[in-house]
CSV table of C-alpha atoms and ligand atoms in Angstrom, one decimal:
chain,number,residue,atom,x,y,z
A,1,UNK,CA,-0.2,-0.5,-0.1
A,2,UNK,CA,1.4,3.1,-0.1
A,3,UNK,CA,2.3,5.8,2.7
A,4,UNK,CA,-0.8,8.5,3.0
A,5,UNK,CA,0.8,9.9,6.1
A,6,UNK,CA,2.0,12.9,3.8
A,7,UNK,CA,-0.9,13.8,2.3
A,8,UNK,CA,-2.5,16.2,3.7
A,9,UNK,CA,-7.1,15.9,3.7
A,10,UNK,CA,-7.7,17.9,0.9
A,11,UNK,CA,-4.7,18.7,-0.5
A,12,UNK,CA,-4.9,19.5,-4.4
A,13,UNK,CA,-1.7,18.9,-5.5
A,14,UNK,CA,-1.2,15.3,-6.7
A,15,UNK,CA,-4.3,16.4,-9.3
A,16,UNK,CA,-2.8,17.4,-12.3
A,17,UNK,CA,-5.5,19.1,-13.9
A,18,UNK,CA,-6.6,17.8,-17.4
A,19,UNK,CA,-6.6,21.7,-20.2
A,20,UNK,CA,-6.2,23.5,-16.8
A,21,UNK,CA,-4.0,26.2,-15.7
A,22,UNK,CA,-2.8,24.5,-12.7
A,23,UNK,CA,-1.5,27.2,-10.1
A,24,UNK,CA,-3.3,29.8,-11.2
A,25,UNK,CA,-6.6,27.0,-10.4
A,26,UNK,CA,-4.5,25.8,-7.0
A,27,UNK,CA,-4.5,28.9,-6.1
A,28,UNK,CA,-8.2,30.4,-5.6
A,29,UNK,CA,-10.4,26.8,-6.3
A,30,UNK,CA,-12.9,27.4,-8.3
A,31,UNK,CA,-15.5,23.7,-6.8
A,32,UNK,CA,-18.5,22.5,-7.6
A,33,UNK,CA,-19.9,20.2,-5.0
A,34,UNK,CA,-23.5,19.3,-6.3
A,35,UNK,CA,-26.0,20.3,-9.9
A,36,UNK,CA,-29.6,20.2,-10.3
A,37,UNK,CA,-31.5,20.5,-14.1
A,38,UNK,CA,-30.0,23.9,-15.0
A,39,UNK,CA,-27.4,24.9,-12.1
A,40,UNK,CA,-24.3,23.8,-10.0
A,41,UNK,CA,-23.7,24.1,-6.9
A,42,UNK,CA,-20.4,25.8,-5.2
A,43,UNK,CA,-18.3,24.3,-2.4
A,44,UNK,CA,-19.3,28.0,-0.4
A,45,UNK,CA,-22.7,27.2,-1.4
A,46,UNK,CA,-23.8,29.7,-4.8
A,47,UNK,CA,-25.7,28.8,-7.3
A,48,UNK,CA,-24.3,29.1,-11.1
A,49,UNK,CA,-26.2,28.9,-14.0
A,50,UNK,CA,-24.9,25.9,-16.4
A,51,UNK,CA,-23.9,28.5,-19.7
A,52,UNK,CA,-21.9,25.6,-21.3
A,53,UNK,CA,-24.2,22.4,-20.5
A,54,UNK,CA,-20.5,21.1,-18.2
A,55,UNK,CA,-18.2,20.5,-20.8
A,56,UNK,CA,-20.5,20.5,-24.1
A,57,UNK,CA,-21.9,17.4,-23.1
A,58,UNK,CA,-25.1,17.6,-20.5
A,59,UNK,CA,-27.5,18.4,-22.8
A,60,UNK,CA,-30.7,17.9,-20.4
A,61,UNK,CA,-29.1,19.4,-17.6
A,62,UNK,CA,-27.9,17.9,-14.6
A,63,UNK,CA,-29.0,15.1,-12.3
A,64,UNK,CA,-32.2,13.6,-14.4
A,65,UNK,CA,-33.9,11.7,-12.3
A,66,UNK,CA,-34.1,9.0,-15.2
A,67,UNK,CA,-30.3,9.0,-16.2
A,68,UNK,CA,-29.8,9.1,-12.0
A,69,UNK,CA,-31.8,5.6,-12.0
A,70,UNK,CA,-31.0,3.7,-14.9
A,71,UNK,CA,-27.7,3.8,-13.9
A,72,UNK,CA,-28.1,3.1,-9.8
A,73,UNK,CA,-30.1,0.0,-10.9
A,74,UNK,CA,-28.0,-1.3,-13.4
A,75,UNK,CA,-24.8,-0.8,-11.3
A,76,UNK,CA,-26.8,-3.2,-9.2
A,77,UNK,CA,-28.3,-5.5,-11.7
A,78,UNK,CA,-25.0,-6.2,-13.5
A,79,UNK,CA,-21.5,-3.7,-13.1
A,80,UNK,CA,-19.7,-5.5,-16.2
A,81,UNK,CA,-19.6,-7.6,-18.8
A,82,UNK,CA,-17.3,-8.5,-21.5
A,83,UNK,CA,-17.1,-6.5,-24.1
A,84,UNK,CA,-15.0,-9.4,-26.6
A,85,UNK,CA,-16.5,-11.6,-27.7
A,86,UNK,CA,-19.4,-11.3,-25.0
A,87,UNK,CA,-22.7,-9.1,-25.4
A,88,UNK,CA,-25.5,-8.1,-22.4
A,89,UNK,CA,-28.8,-6.5,-24.3
A,90,UNK,CA,-28.7,-3.0,-23.5
A,91,UNK,CA,-25.2,-2.2,-25.7
A,92,UNK,CA,-27.4,-4.1,-28.6
A,93,UNK,CA,-30.6,-1.7,-27.0
A,94,UNK,CA,-28.7,1.6,-27.4
A,95,UNK,CA,-27.3,0.9,-30.9
A,96,UNK,CA,-30.5,0.4,-32.4
A,97,UNK,CA,-32.1,3.9,-30.9
A,98,UNK,CA,-28.8,5.3,-31.8
A,99,UNK,CA,-29.9,4.5,-35.7
A,100,UNK,CA,-33.3,5.3,-35.2
A,101,UNK,CA,-32.4,8.9,-34.5
A,102,UNK,CA,-29.3,9.3,-37.1
A,103,UNK,CA,-29.1,10.5,-40.1
A,104,UNK,CA,-30.3,7.7,-42.5
A,105,UNK,CA,-28.2,5.5,-43.9
A,106,UNK,CA,-25.9,5.2,-40.8
A,107,UNK,CA,-26.9,1.5,-39.5
A,108,UNK,CA,-23.9,-0.2,-37.4
A,109,UNK,CA,-22.5,1.4,-34.3
A,110,UNK,CA,-18.8,0.9,-32.7
A,111,UNK,CA,-18.4,3.0,-29.2
A,112,UNK,CA,-16.4,4.3,-27.3
A,113,UNK,CA,-15.5,5.5,-23.5
A,114,UNK,CA,-15.1,9.6,-25.8
A,115,UNK,CA,-14.8,12.3,-28.5
A,116,UNK,CA,-11.0,11.4,-28.5
A,117,UNK,CA,-11.3,7.7,-28.7
A,118,UNK,CA,-14.4,8.0,-31.3
A,119,UNK,CA,-12.4,9.4,-33.1
A,120,UNK,CA,-9.3,7.6,-33.1
A,121,UNK,CA,-11.9,4.5,-34.5
A,122,UNK,CA,-13.7,6.2,-37.8
A,123,UNK,CA,-10.3,7.1,-38.3
A,124,UNK,CA,-9.1,3.3,-37.7
A,125,UNK,CA,-12.3,2.3,-39.2
A,126,UNK,CA,-11.8,4.4,-43.2
A,127,UNK,CA,-8.1,3.2,-43.0
A,128,UNK,CA,-9.5,-0.7,-42.2
A,129,UNK,CA,-12.5,-0.7,-44.8
A,130,UNK,CA,-9.7,0.8,-47.9
A,131,UNK,CA,-7.9,-2.0,-47.3
A,132,UNK,CA,-10.6,-4.8,-46.8
A,133,UNK,CA,-12.0,-2.8,-50.2
A,134,UNK,CA,-8.5,-4.0,-51.7
A,135,UNK,CA,-7.6,-0.3,-52.0
A,136,UNK,CA,-4.7,-0.3,-48.9
A,137,UNK,CA,-3.0,2.4,-51.0
A,138,UNK,CA,-6.0,5.1,-49.9
A,139,UNK,CA,-3.9,5.7,-46.5
A,140,UNK,CA,-4.2,9.6,-46.1
A,141,UNK,CA,-6.0,11.6,-43.4
A,142,UNK,CA,-7.6,14.9,-44.7
A,143,UNK,CA,-8.3,17.1,-41.5
A,144,UNK,CA,-8.7,21.1,-41.1
A,145,UNK,CA,-7.2,24.1,-40.0
A,146,UNK,CA,-8.3,25.1,-36.5
A,147,UNK,CA,-9.9,21.5,-35.9
A,148,UNK,CA,-10.8,20.3,-32.4
A,149,UNK,CA,-10.8,15.9,-32.1
A,150,UNK,CA,-10.2,15.7,-29.1
A,151,UNK,CA,-6.2,15.1,-27.4
A,152,UNK,CA,-5.1,10.7,-28.7
A,153,UNK,CA,-2.3,10.7,-31.7
A,154,UNK,CA,-4.8,10.4,-34.7
A,155,UNK,CA,-7.0,13.3,-33.7
A,156,UNK,CA,-4.2,15.8,-32.9
A,157,UNK,CA,-2.7,15.0,-36.5
A,158,UNK,CA,-6.3,15.5,-38.2
A,159,UNK,CA,-6.9,18.6,-36.0
A,160,UNK,CA,-5.2,22.0,-36.5
A,161,UNK,CA,-4.7,22.7,-33.3
A,162,UNK,CA,-1.1,24.8,-33.5
A,163,UNK,CA,0.1,23.6,-29.7
A,164,UNK,CA,-0.4,20.1,-30.3
A,165,UNK,CA,1.8,20.5,-33.0
A,166,UNK,CA,4.0,22.1,-31.3
A,167,UNK,CA,4.3,20.0,-28.1
A,168,UNK,CA,4.4,16.6,-29.8
A,169,UNK,CA,6.5,15.1,-32.4
A,170,UNK,CA,5.6,14.1,-36.2
A,171,UNK,CA,2.0,13.2,-35.4
A,172,UNK,CA,0.3,11.0,-38.2
A,173,UNK,CA,1.7,11.0,-41.3
A,174,UNK,CA,0.4,10.9,-44.6
A,175,UNK,CA,-1.5,13.4,-43.4
A,176,UNK,CA,-3.0,17.3,-45.2
A,177,UNK,CA,-5.7,20.3,-44.1
A,178,UNK,CA,-7.7,22.1,-45.5
A,179,UNK,CA,-7.8,25.6,-44.9
A,180,UNK,CA,-10.4,26.5,-41.8
A,181,UNK,CA,-13.7,28.5,-42.8
A,182,UNK,CA,-13.3,31.7,-40.2
A,183,UNK,CA,-12.9,34.6,-42.7
A,184,UNK,CA,-13.3,37.5,-40.5
A,185,UNK,CA,-13.2,40.5,-41.8
A,186,UNK,CA,-17.0,41.5,-43.9
A,187,UNK,CA,-18.1,38.1,-42.6
A,188,UNK,CA,-18.3,39.8,-38.6
A,189,UNK,CA,-22.1,39.8,-36.6
A,190,UNK,CA,-23.8,37.2,-38.9
A,191,UNK,CA,-26.0,35.6,-37.3
A,192,UNK,CA,-26.4,31.7,-37.9
A,193,UNK,CA,-24.6,30.8,-41.6
A,194,UNK,CA,-23.0,33.5,-43.8
A,195,UNK,CA,-23.5,33.5,-47.5
A,196,UNK,CA,-19.9,33.4,-49.0
A,197,UNK,CA,-17.1,31.8,-48.5
A,198,UNK,CA,-19.0,28.1,-49.2
A,199,UNK,CA,-16.1,27.4,-52.0
A,200,UNK,CA,-12.9,27.9,-49.7
A,201,UNK,CA,-14.5,24.2,-49.7
A,202,UNK,CA,-12.9,23.7,-53.0
A,203,UNK,CA,-9.7,23.4,-51.4
A,204,UNK,CA,-9.9,20.2,-51.4
A,205,UNK,CA,-10.5,19.3,-54.6
A,206,UNK,CA,-6.9,21.4,-54.8
A,207,UNK,CA,-5.5,19.1,-52.1
A,208,UNK,CA,-6.9,15.7,-53.7
A,209,UNK,CA,-5.1,17.0,-56.8
A,210,UNK,CA,-2.0,17.3,-54.9
A,211,UNK,CA,-1.7,13.7,-53.4
A,212,UNK,CA,-4.2,11.6,-56.2
A,213,UNK,CA,-7.8,10.3,-55.0
A,214,UNK,CA,-5.7,7.2,-55.2
A,215,UNK,CA,-4.7,8.1,-52.2
A,216,UNK,CA,-6.7,9.7,-50.3
A,217,UNK,CA,-8.5,7.4,-47.3
A,218,UNK,CA,-11.0,10.5,-45.1
A,219,UNK,CA,-11.7,13.3,-45.0
A,220,UNK,CA,-12.4,14.8,-41.1
A,221,UNK,CA,-14.5,17.9,-39.6
A,222,UNK,CA,-16.4,19.3,-37.2
A,223,UNK,CA,-20.0,20.2,-39.0
A,224,UNK,CA,-19.1,23.4,-36.5
A,225,UNK,CA,-16.2,23.8,-35.2
A,226,UNK,CA,-16.9,24.1,-31.6
A,227,UNK,CA,-13.5,23.8,-29.1
A,228,UNK,CA,-11.2,26.8,-31.3
A,229,UNK,CA,-13.3,29.3,-31.1
A,230,UNK,CA,-17.3,28.3,-32.8
A,231,UNK,CA,-16.7,28.4,-36.6
A,232,UNK,CA,-19.9,28.3,-38.1
A,233,UNK,CA,-19.7,26.8,-41.4
A,234,UNK,CA,-20.3,28.9,-44.6
A,235,UNK,CA,-23.6,28.2,-46.2
A,236,UNK,CA,-22.9,25.5,-48.8
A,237,UNK,CA,-19.4,24.6,-47.6
A,238,UNK,CA,-20.5,20.6,-46.6
A,239,UNK,CA,-22.6,20.1,-49.2
A,240,UNK,CA,-19.9,20.6,-52.0
A,241,UNK,CA,-17.2,18.9,-49.3
A,242,UNK,CA,-19.6,16.5,-49.6
A,243,UNK,CA,-20.1,16.0,-53.4
A,244,UNK,CA,-16.0,16.2,-53.7
A,245,UNK,CA,-15.6,13.5,-51.2
A,246,UNK,CA,-18.0,11.3,-52.8
A,247,UNK,CA,-16.6,12.1,-56.9
A,248,UNK,CA,-13.6,11.4,-55.6
A,249,UNK,CA,-14.2,7.8,-53.1
A,250,UNK,CA,-13.2,9.1,-50.2
A,251,UNK,CA,-15.2,9.3,-47.0
A,252,UNK,CA,-16.1,11.8,-45.0
A,253,UNK,CA,-16.1,11.7,-41.1
A,254,UNK,CA,-18.1,14.3,-39.8
A,255,UNK,CA,-17.2,14.7,-35.6
A,256,UNK,CA,-20.4,15.4,-34.3
A,257,UNK,CA,-19.1,14.9,-30.0
A,258,UNK,CA,-20.6,18.6,-29.7
A,259,UNK,CA,-22.5,19.5,-32.1
A,260,UNK,CA,-24.6,16.1,-31.7
A,261,UNK,CA,-27.9,15.2,-29.2
A,262,UNK,CA,-30.1,18.3,-30.5
A,263,UNK,CA,-27.4,21.3,-30.3
A,264,UNK,CA,-28.0,23.0,-32.9
A,265,UNK,CA,-31.3,22.0,-32.7
A,266,UNK,CA,-32.0,19.3,-35.1
A,267,UNK,CA,-31.0,16.1,-33.5
A,268,UNK,CA,-27.4,15.7,-35.4
A,269,UNK,CA,-25.7,18.9,-37.5
A,270,UNK,CA,-26.5,16.6,-40.7
A,271,UNK,CA,-29.5,17.0,-40.8
A,272,UNK,CA,-29.6,20.7,-40.1
A,273,UNK,CA,-26.7,21.0,-43.0
A,274,UNK,CA,-28.6,17.9,-44.9
A,275,UNK,CA,-25.4,16.5,-45.0
A,276,UNK,CA,-25.0,12.9,-44.4
A,277,UNK,CA,-21.4,11.7,-43.5
A,278,UNK,CA,-19.8,7.7,-44.2
A,279,UNK,CA,-19.1,7.6,-40.5
A,280,UNK,CA,-20.8,10.1,-37.8
A,281,UNK,CA,-18.2,10.4,-34.5
A,282,UNK,CA,-20.1,11.4,-30.9
A,283,UNK,CA,-19.9,11.3,-27.6
A,284,UNK,CA,-20.9,13.7,-24.1
A,285,UNK,CA,-24.0,14.1,-25.7
A,286,UNK,CA,-25.1,10.2,-25.4
A,287,UNK,CA,-25.0,9.8,-21.9
A,288,UNK,CA,-25.9,13.3,-20.8
A,289,UNK,CA,-22.3,13.7,-19.9
A,290,UNK,CA,-22.7,10.9,-17.1
A,291,UNK,CA,-21.1,7.9,-17.5
A,292,UNK,CA,-17.9,8.3,-20.3
A,293,UNK,CA,-19.1,7.1,-23.3
A,294,UNK,CA,-19.0,8.0,-27.2
A,295,UNK,CA,-20.3,6.0,-30.2
A,296,UNK,CA,-19.5,5.7,-34.2
A,297,UNK,CA,-22.2,5.0,-36.5
A,298,UNK,CA,-20.8,3.6,-40.0
A,299,UNK,CA,-22.8,3.2,-42.9
A,300,UNK,CA,-24.2,-0.4,-44.2
A,301,UNK,CA,-21.7,-0.4,-46.9
A,302,UNK,CA,-18.5,0.1,-44.7
A,303,UNK,CA,-20.2,-2.8,-41.8
A,304,UNK,CA,-20.2,-4.4,-44.6
A,305,UNK,CA,-17.6,-5.1,-46.2
A,306,UNK,CA,-15.7,-6.1,-43.3
A,307,UNK,CA,-18.1,-8.9,-43.0
A,308,UNK,CA,-16.4,-11.2,-45.3
A,309,UNK,CA,-14.3,-13.8,-44.4
A,310,UNK,CA,-14.4,-17.4,-42.2
A,311,UNK,CA,-16.8,-16.7,-39.6
A,312,UNK,CA,-14.9,-17.5,-36.2
A,313,UNK,CA,-11.9,-14.6,-37.5
A,314,UNK,CA,-12.4,-11.4,-35.8
A,315,UNK,CA,-13.2,-9.0,-38.5
A,316,UNK,CA,-12.1,-6.0,-36.8
A,317,UNK,CA,-9.1,-6.4,-34.5
A,318,UNK,CA,-9.9,-2.8,-32.4
A,319,UNK,CA,-12.3,-2.6,-29.3
A,320,UNK,CA,-12.1,-1.3,-25.1
A,321,UNK,CA,-12.1,-2.7,-22.1
A,322,UNK,CA,-15.1,-0.6,-22.1
A,323,UNK,CA,-17.0,-0.6,-25.0
A,324,UNK,CA,-20.6,-0.1,-24.3
A,325,UNK,CA,-20.7,-0.4,-20.8
A,326,UNK,CA,-23.8,-2.0,-19.3
A,327,UNK,CA,-23.9,1.0,-16.8
A,328,UNK,CA,-23.0,3.2,-19.7
A,329,UNK,CA,-25.5,1.0,-22.2
A,330,UNK,CA,-28.0,2.1,-19.5
A,331,UNK,CA,-27.5,5.8,-18.9
A,332,UNK,CA,-26.9,6.0,-22.8
A,333,UNK,CA,-30.9,5.1,-22.9
A,334,UNK,CA,-32.0,6.6,-20.4
A,335,UNK,CA,-30.9,9.2,-21.9
A,336,UNK,CA,-31.8,9.2,-25.4
A,337,UNK,CA,-35.7,8.6,-23.7
A,338,UNK,CA,-34.9,11.6,-21.7
A,339,UNK,CA,-34.0,13.4,-25.7
A,340,UNK,CA,-36.8,11.9,-26.5
A,341,UNK,CA,-39.8,13.0,-23.9
A,342,UNK,CA,-39.1,16.5,-23.7
A,343,UNK,CA,-38.7,16.5,-27.2
A,344,UNK,CA,-34.9,18.1,-25.9
A,345,UNK,CA,-33.5,17.1,-29.7
A,346,UNK,CA,-35.6,19.3,-31.4
A,347,UNK,CA,-35.4,22.1,-29.0
A,348,UNK,CA,-32.6,24.0,-30.2
A,349,UNK,CA,-34.8,25.9,-33.4
A,350,UNK,CA,-37.4,27.1,-30.8
A,351,UNK,CA,-35.6,28.8,-28.6
A,352,UNK,CA,-32.8,29.5,-31.8
A,353,UNK,CA,-33.9,33.4,-32.4
A,354,UNK,CA,-34.7,33.8,-29.5
A,355,UNK,CA,-30.9,33.0,-28.3
A,356,UNK,CA,-29.1,34.9,-31.3
A,357,UNK,CA,-31.2,38.0,-30.4
A,358,UNK,CA,-30.0,37.5,-26.9
A,359,UNK,CA,-26.2,37.5,-27.9
A,360,UNK,CA,-26.1,39.6,-30.7
A,361,UNK,CA,-27.1,42.0,-28.0
A,362,UNK,CA,-23.8,42.6,-26.9
A,363,UNK,CA,-22.6,44.1,-30.1
A,364,UNK,CA,-21.2,47.1,-29.2
A,365,UNK,CA,-20.0,46.2,-25.4
A,366,UNK,CA,-16.1,46.8,-25.0
A,367,UNK,CA,-14.1,44.9,-26.2
A,368,UNK,CA,-16.7,42.6,-28.0
A,369,UNK,CA,-15.0,42.7,-32.1
A,370,UNK,CA,-17.2,39.4,-32.7
A,371,UNK,CA,-20.8,37.5,-32.4
A,372,UNK,CA,-21.4,33.6,-33.7
A,373,UNK,CA,-24.2,31.8,-33.2
A,374,UNK,CA,-25.7,28.4,-34.5
A,375,UNK,CA,-29.1,26.6,-32.6
A,376,UNK,CA,-28.2,26.5,-28.9
A,377,UNK,CA,-24.2,27.4,-29.8
A,378,UNK,CA,-23.3,31.4,-29.3
A,379,UNK,CA,-19.5,33.0,-28.8
A,380,UNK,CA,-18.5,36.2,-28.6
A,381,UNK,CA,-14.6,37.1,-29.4
A,382,UNK,CA,-13.0,39.3,-27.7
A,383,UNK,CA,-10.0,41.5,-29.0
A,384,UNK,CA,-7.1,40.0,-27.1
A,385,UNK,CA,-5.2,42.5,-24.6
A,386,UNK,CA,-2.0,43.4,-26.8
A,387,UNK,CA,1.4,41.2,-25.4
A,388,UNK,CA,-1.8,39.4,-23.4
A,389,UNK,CA,-3.8,36.7,-25.8
A,390,UNK,CA,-6.2,34.9,-23.5
A,391,UNK,CA,-6.5,36.9,-20.4
A,392,UNK,CA,-9.4,38.8,-21.3
A,393,UNK,CA,-11.3,36.6,-21.7
A,394,UNK,CA,-9.8,34.1,-18.8
A,395,UNK,CA,-11.0,37.2,-16.9
A,396,UNK,CA,-14.4,37.5,-18.2
A,397,UNK,CA,-14.4,33.6,-17.0
A,398,UNK,CA,-13.6,33.9,-13.3
A,399,UNK,CA,-16.1,36.9,-13.0
A,400,UNK,CA,-18.7,34.7,-14.5
A,401,UNK,CA,-18.6,31.8,-11.8
A,402,UNK,CA,-18.1,34.2,-8.8
A,403,UNK,CA,-21.1,36.5,-10.1
A,404,UNK,CA,-23.2,32.6,-10.9
A,405,UNK,CA,-23.1,32.2,-14.3
A,406,UNK,CA,-20.8,28.9,-16.1
A,407,UNK,CA,-18.9,30.4,-20.2
A,408,UNK,CA,-16.3,29.0,-21.4
A,409,UNK,CA,-13.5,30.3,-22.9
A,410,UNK,CA,-11.0,29.4,-26.0
A,411,UNK,CA,-8.0,31.9,-26.9
A,412,UNK,CA,-10.1,34.8,-26.2
A,413,UNK,CA,-13.0,33.6,-27.7
A,414,UNK,CA,-16.1,33.4,-24.6
A,415,UNK,CA,-18.4,30.2,-25.6
A,416,UNK,CA,-21.5,28.5,-24.8
A,417,UNK,CA,-23.6,26.5,-25.5
A,418,UNK,CA,-26.4,26.0,-22.3
A,419,UNK,CA,-28.2,22.7,-21.5
A,420,UNK,CA,-31.0,22.7,-24.1
A,421,UNK,CA,-34.1,22.8,-21.4
A,422,UNK,CA,-32.3,26.8,-20.6
A,423,UNK,CA,-35.5,29.2,-20.8
A,424,UNK,CA,-36.1,32.6,-22.2
A,425,UNK,CA,-35.6,33.4,-18.9
A,426,UNK,CA,-32.8,31.8,-18.1
A,427,UNK,CA,-31.3,33.0,-21.4
A,428,UNK,CA,-32.1,37.0,-19.6
A,429,UNK,CA,-29.6,36.0,-16.6
A,430,UNK,CA,-26.4,33.9,-18.7
A,431,UNK,CA,-26.2,37.0,-21.5
A,432,UNK,CA,-27.4,39.7,-19.2
A,433,UNK,CA,-24.6,38.9,-16.6
A,434,UNK,CA,-21.5,38.2,-19.3
A,435,UNK,CA,-23.6,42.1,-20.4
A,436,UNK,CA,-22.2,43.2,-16.8
A,437,UNK,CA,-18.9,41.5,-17.1
A,438,UNK,CA,-17.5,42.8,-20.3
A,439,UNK,CA,-18.1,46.4,-18.9
A,440,UNK,CA,-16.2,46.2,-16.7
A,441,UNK,CA,-13.4,44.1,-18.4
A,442,UNK,CA,-9.9,46.1,-18.5
B,501,LIG,C1,-15.3,18.3,-32.3
B,501,LIG,C2,-14.6,17.5,-30.8
B,501,LIG,N1,-13.9,15.9,-31.0
B,501,LIG,C3,-13.6,14.9,-30.4
B,501,LIG,C4,-13.6,16.1,-29.0
B,501,LIG,C5,-12.7,15.1,-27.9
B,501,LIG,O1,-13.4,14.1,-27.0
B,501,LIG,P1,-13.1,13.9,-25.4
B,501,LIG,O2,-12.8,14.9,-24.5
B,501,LIG,O3,-15.0,13.1,-24.7
B,501,LIG,O4,-12.0,12.7,-25.5
B,501,LIG,C6,-14.0,17.0,-28.2
B,501,LIG,C7,-14.6,17.9,-27.4
B,501,LIG,O5,-14.8,18.5,-26.9
B,501,LIG,C8,-15.2,17.6,-29.5
B,501,LIG,O6,-15.3,19.2,-28.9
């Protein structure tokens, strides 16, 4: 046993926190101890309005009874079943439920435990698919600048985040990137999708010409880039990507880790844009943030291509100990039931106009240089402090927490994505509090 004698109760040093300014946090910790519906409770007993659905995952609001009960009952009935060569009913039930709400044609589900693992799974399926079809020369993966696809090596390779590219070595080879779609200038303060810029998709044609289509396995994009500051695709852009990939036999992967499960007012962003990918990557909202779980949906064409050879042989050498874990599956089923019962997969569409007006009312406040929105996603971009990028937005984040709202910042961009149960009065509270904070920022 480890020697615990030197560990003081509540010592904060052992936990090296993820994506956190650890030294700053540990000097002035921000702790949540409880959550219900739209609110967190802090360790000093204050209520904080959740403007970010946790981390874009608690779409039905917090600690929902049906989900809590399903998790408790499943843990008591059967905690775990081996994921390989064995099954349990709820993993199959959940896969069926997912397929029933997914865009038509995405008929098969592979489970993971996170968005990052879903991305890796999707990329591996794409590479192996071409291989089993006898087109193993298709080894290239195409991502996009400013893309975020989680933290694992495949995801950071196809992603376009500069710090990852700087910190973690050579990454995957055979990867190229399209330009991102964020072209400020004439487009600031656009409501929803902007009219111009769809032609940026033709950059993919240039890349295909450069590498030759016969070497390219897949293109991966977030329909709406979230983590690099909410970048809404220009009108027609995603359809063009679909047309080009289809023309060249390249698979199109949508990373719907944040856009899935009602975030843009439709079950998935693929529905909103009317563009169906070959592979769809999900996680987060799948279990309403309760139990780690992701799911990758693929077409029958992809699935069926693997179902060949002797039947006793494993068709795809991939999976996780916790793929389709019983407790996660129970949480997923109860989550989808909650979404259905309360109409949450489309509620964002009803609130989108109100949300958009509220957000754009911040135009003209100090430091605000752009506002972007789609469905129940919103971003307010601030002018960085000269020589101290990120500081202004971070100070807004800390003030927001102190004044009872949870927002999220990435660079100098404030991003918001509240639970889909938010009321109009709560939208007013969220945006009103943010407005007063923006007026006080240095
Ligand atoms: C588009 C996208 N893909 C992948 C991920 C990674 O998900 P996770 O943190 O669950 O690994 C995220 C997380 O924010 C994301 O936004």
